[in-house]
Amino acid sequence: MESQKEARILQEPVARPPGASRSQTPNAKERQEGGPVPAAAALGAEADDDSADGLWELPVEPAKRRPECSRCSRPQKVCLCPFLPAHPLHISTHLYIIQHPAEVQLKTSISSQYVIRMQPTNRCLSTLECAAVALSILEKNNYIQETLLRPLQALCSFQLQHGAQIRLSKEHLLKNGLYPKPMPKNKRKLRKMELLMNSVKI
């Protein structure tokens, strides 16, 4: 009789306090994880969910884009249109651009005006500058060079005004001990650096 009474007591459900939910009764999973979640933590999580749900109801402000020029598609503050020729240049030369991996050097005393980009040597020019110099020589018209380089000068000026820095050539930095990177271990690249330091045409 006593054993039957004890079995009946064990099978009877445990009385819960008023207002307690079934989820507050510890189960096997909760015991394995170290016990049930405290009520305060559960309320805090619910409050966080409620506050996050409120964020979705806030109005979304569209991103404001800077006004752009309809001709060159650049921001109006740095528009290059005033520096472009009013009318197309009339030239009789057909220009074909073929880029060499070592980047095209001209036998000229002209220094690159693309000062916001590091050039390999002091004699290297950008593609636009090479085209401008070549056309001015072939057409025997220095105005072509001046006209084509005016937008490049404006571009560099805008960039320098907004935080860009003047970049000296690798040749200049190497000769003056100012090159910030360690010398390459690759023999081919190291040979290139040595030629730059000795002003040998690569």
CSV table of N, CA, C and O in Angstrom, one decimal, residues 1 13 42 55-56 66 70 85 96 105 109 117 127 130 132 137 146 156-157 170-172 178 188 191-192 196:
chain,number,residue,atom,x,y,z
A,1,MET,N,0.8,-1.2,0.0
A,1,MET,CA,0.0,0.0,0.0
A,1,MET,C,0.9,1.3,0.0
A,1,MET,O,0.6,2.2,-0.7
A,13,PRO,N,0.8,15.9,-11.0
A,13,PRO,CA,1.5,17.1,-11.5
A,13,PRO,C,1.8,18.0,-10.3
A,13,PRO,O,1.1,18.1,-9.3
A,42,ALA,N,13.9,36.9,-19.9
A,42,ALA,CA,12.9,36.7,-20.9
A,42,ALA,C,12.1,38.0,-21.2
A,42,ALA,O,11.9,38.3,-22.4
A,55,LEU,N,11.4,50.0,-35.2
A,55,LEU,CA,12.3,50.6,-36.2
A,55,LEU,C,11.8,50.4,-37.6
A,55,LEU,O,12.0,51.3,-38.4
A,56,TRP,N,11.1,49.3,-37.9
A,56,TRP,CA,10.6,49.1,-39.2
A,56,TRP,C,9.5,50.1,-39.6
A,56,TRP,O,9.2,50.3,-40.7
A,66,ARG,N,24.7,64.0,-55.1
A,66,ARG,CA,25.2,65.3,-55.5
A,66,ARG,C,24.7,65.6,-56.9
A,66,ARG,O,24.6,64.7,-57.7
A,70,SER,N,25.0,67.2,-66.7
A,70,SER,CA,24.3,66.3,-67.7
A,70,SER,C,25.2,66.0,-68.9
A,70,SER,O,25.0,65.0,-69.6
A,85,PRO,N,37.2,71.6,-75.0
A,85,PRO,CA,37.1,72.5,-76.1
A,85,PRO,C,35.7,72.8,-76.5
A,85,PRO,O,34.8,71.9,-76.4
A,96,TYR,N,46.1,55.6,-83.2
A,96,TYR,CA,45.9,54.3,-82.7
A,96,TYR,C,46.7,54.1,-81.4
A,96,TYR,O,47.9,54.4,-81.4
A,105,GLN,N,57.6,55.3,-73.2
A,105,GLN,CA,58.4,56.5,-72.8
A,105,GLN,C,58.8,57.3,-74.0
A,105,GLN,O,59.2,56.7,-75.0
A,109,SER,N,61.7,66.3,-73.1
A,109,SER,CA,61.9,66.9,-71.8
A,109,SER,C,60.7,67.2,-71.0
A,109,SER,O,60.7,67.8,-69.9
A,117,ARG,N,49.3,60.6,-59.8
A,117,ARG,CA,49.6,59.2,-60.0
A,117,ARG,C,51.1,59.0,-60.1
A,117,ARG,O,51.8,59.8,-60.6
A,127,THR,N,48.7,58.1,-71.0
A,127,THR,CA,48.2,57.9,-72.3
A,127,THR,C,47.7,59.2,-73.0
A,127,THR,O,48.0,59.4,-74.2
A,130,CYS,N,50.7,61.4,-73.9
A,130,CYS,CA,51.4,60.9,-75.1
A,130,CYS,C,50.7,61.2,-76.4
A,130,CYS,O,51.2,61.6,-77.4
A,132,ALA,N,48.5,63.7,-76.8
A,132,ALA,CA,48.6,65.1,-77.0
A,132,ALA,C,49.9,65.5,-77.6
A,132,ALA,O,49.9,66.4,-78.6
A,137,ILE,N,52.9,67.3,-82.5
A,137,ILE,CA,54.1,67.2,-83.4
A,137,ILE,C,53.7,66.8,-84.8
A,137,ILE,O,54.1,67.5,-85.8
A,146,GLU,N,47.9,71.8,-75.8
A,146,GLU,CA,47.4,72.6,-74.7
A,146,GLU,C,45.9,72.3,-74.4
A,146,GLU,O,45.5,72.3,-73.3
A,156,CYS,N,43.5,67.1,-61.9
A,156,CYS,CA,44.5,67.0,-60.8
A,156,CYS,C,44.3,68.1,-59.8
A,156,CYS,O,44.5,67.9,-58.6
A,157,SER,N,44.0,69.3,-60.3
A,157,SER,CA,43.7,70.4,-59.4
A,157,SER,C,42.6,70.1,-58.4
A,157,SER,O,42.7,70.4,-57.2
A,170,LYS,N,58.7,56.7,-59.2
A,170,LYS,CA,59.5,55.7,-58.5
A,170,LYS,C,61.0,56.0,-58.7
A,170,LYS,O,61.8,55.8,-57.7
A,171,GLU,N,61.4,56.4,-59.8
A,171,GLU,CA,62.8,56.8,-60.1
A,171,GLU,C,63.3,57.8,-59.1
A,171,GLU,O,64.4,57.7,-58.5
A,172,HIS,N,62.5,58.9,-58.9
A,172,HIS,CA,62.9,59.9,-58.0
A,172,HIS,C,63.0,59.4,-56.6
A,172,HIS,O,64.0,59.7,-55.8
A,178,LEU,N,63.8,57.5,-50.7
A,178,LEU,CA,62.5,57.8,-50.2
A,178,LEU,C,61.4,56.8,-50.5
A,178,LEU,O,60.3,56.9,-50.2
A,188,ARG,N,63.8,39.7,-61.4
A,188,ARG,CA,63.4,40.5,-62.6
A,188,ARG,C,62.9,41.9,-62.1
A,188,ARG,O,63.3,42.9,-62.6
A,191,ARG,N,65.9,43.9,-60.8
A,191,ARG,CA,66.7,44.4,-61.9
A,191,ARG,C,66.0,45.7,-62.4
A,191,ARG,O,66.7,46.6,-62.8
A,192,LYS,N,64.7,45.7,-62.5
A,192,LYS,CA,64.0,46.9,-62.9
A,192,LYS,C,64.2,48.0,-62.0
A,192,LYS,O,64.5,49.2,-62.5
A,196,LEU,N,66.1,51.7,-62.8
A,196,LEU,CA,65.5,53.0,-62.5
A,196,LEU,C,66.4,53.9,-61.7
A,196,LEU,O,66.5,55.1,-62.0
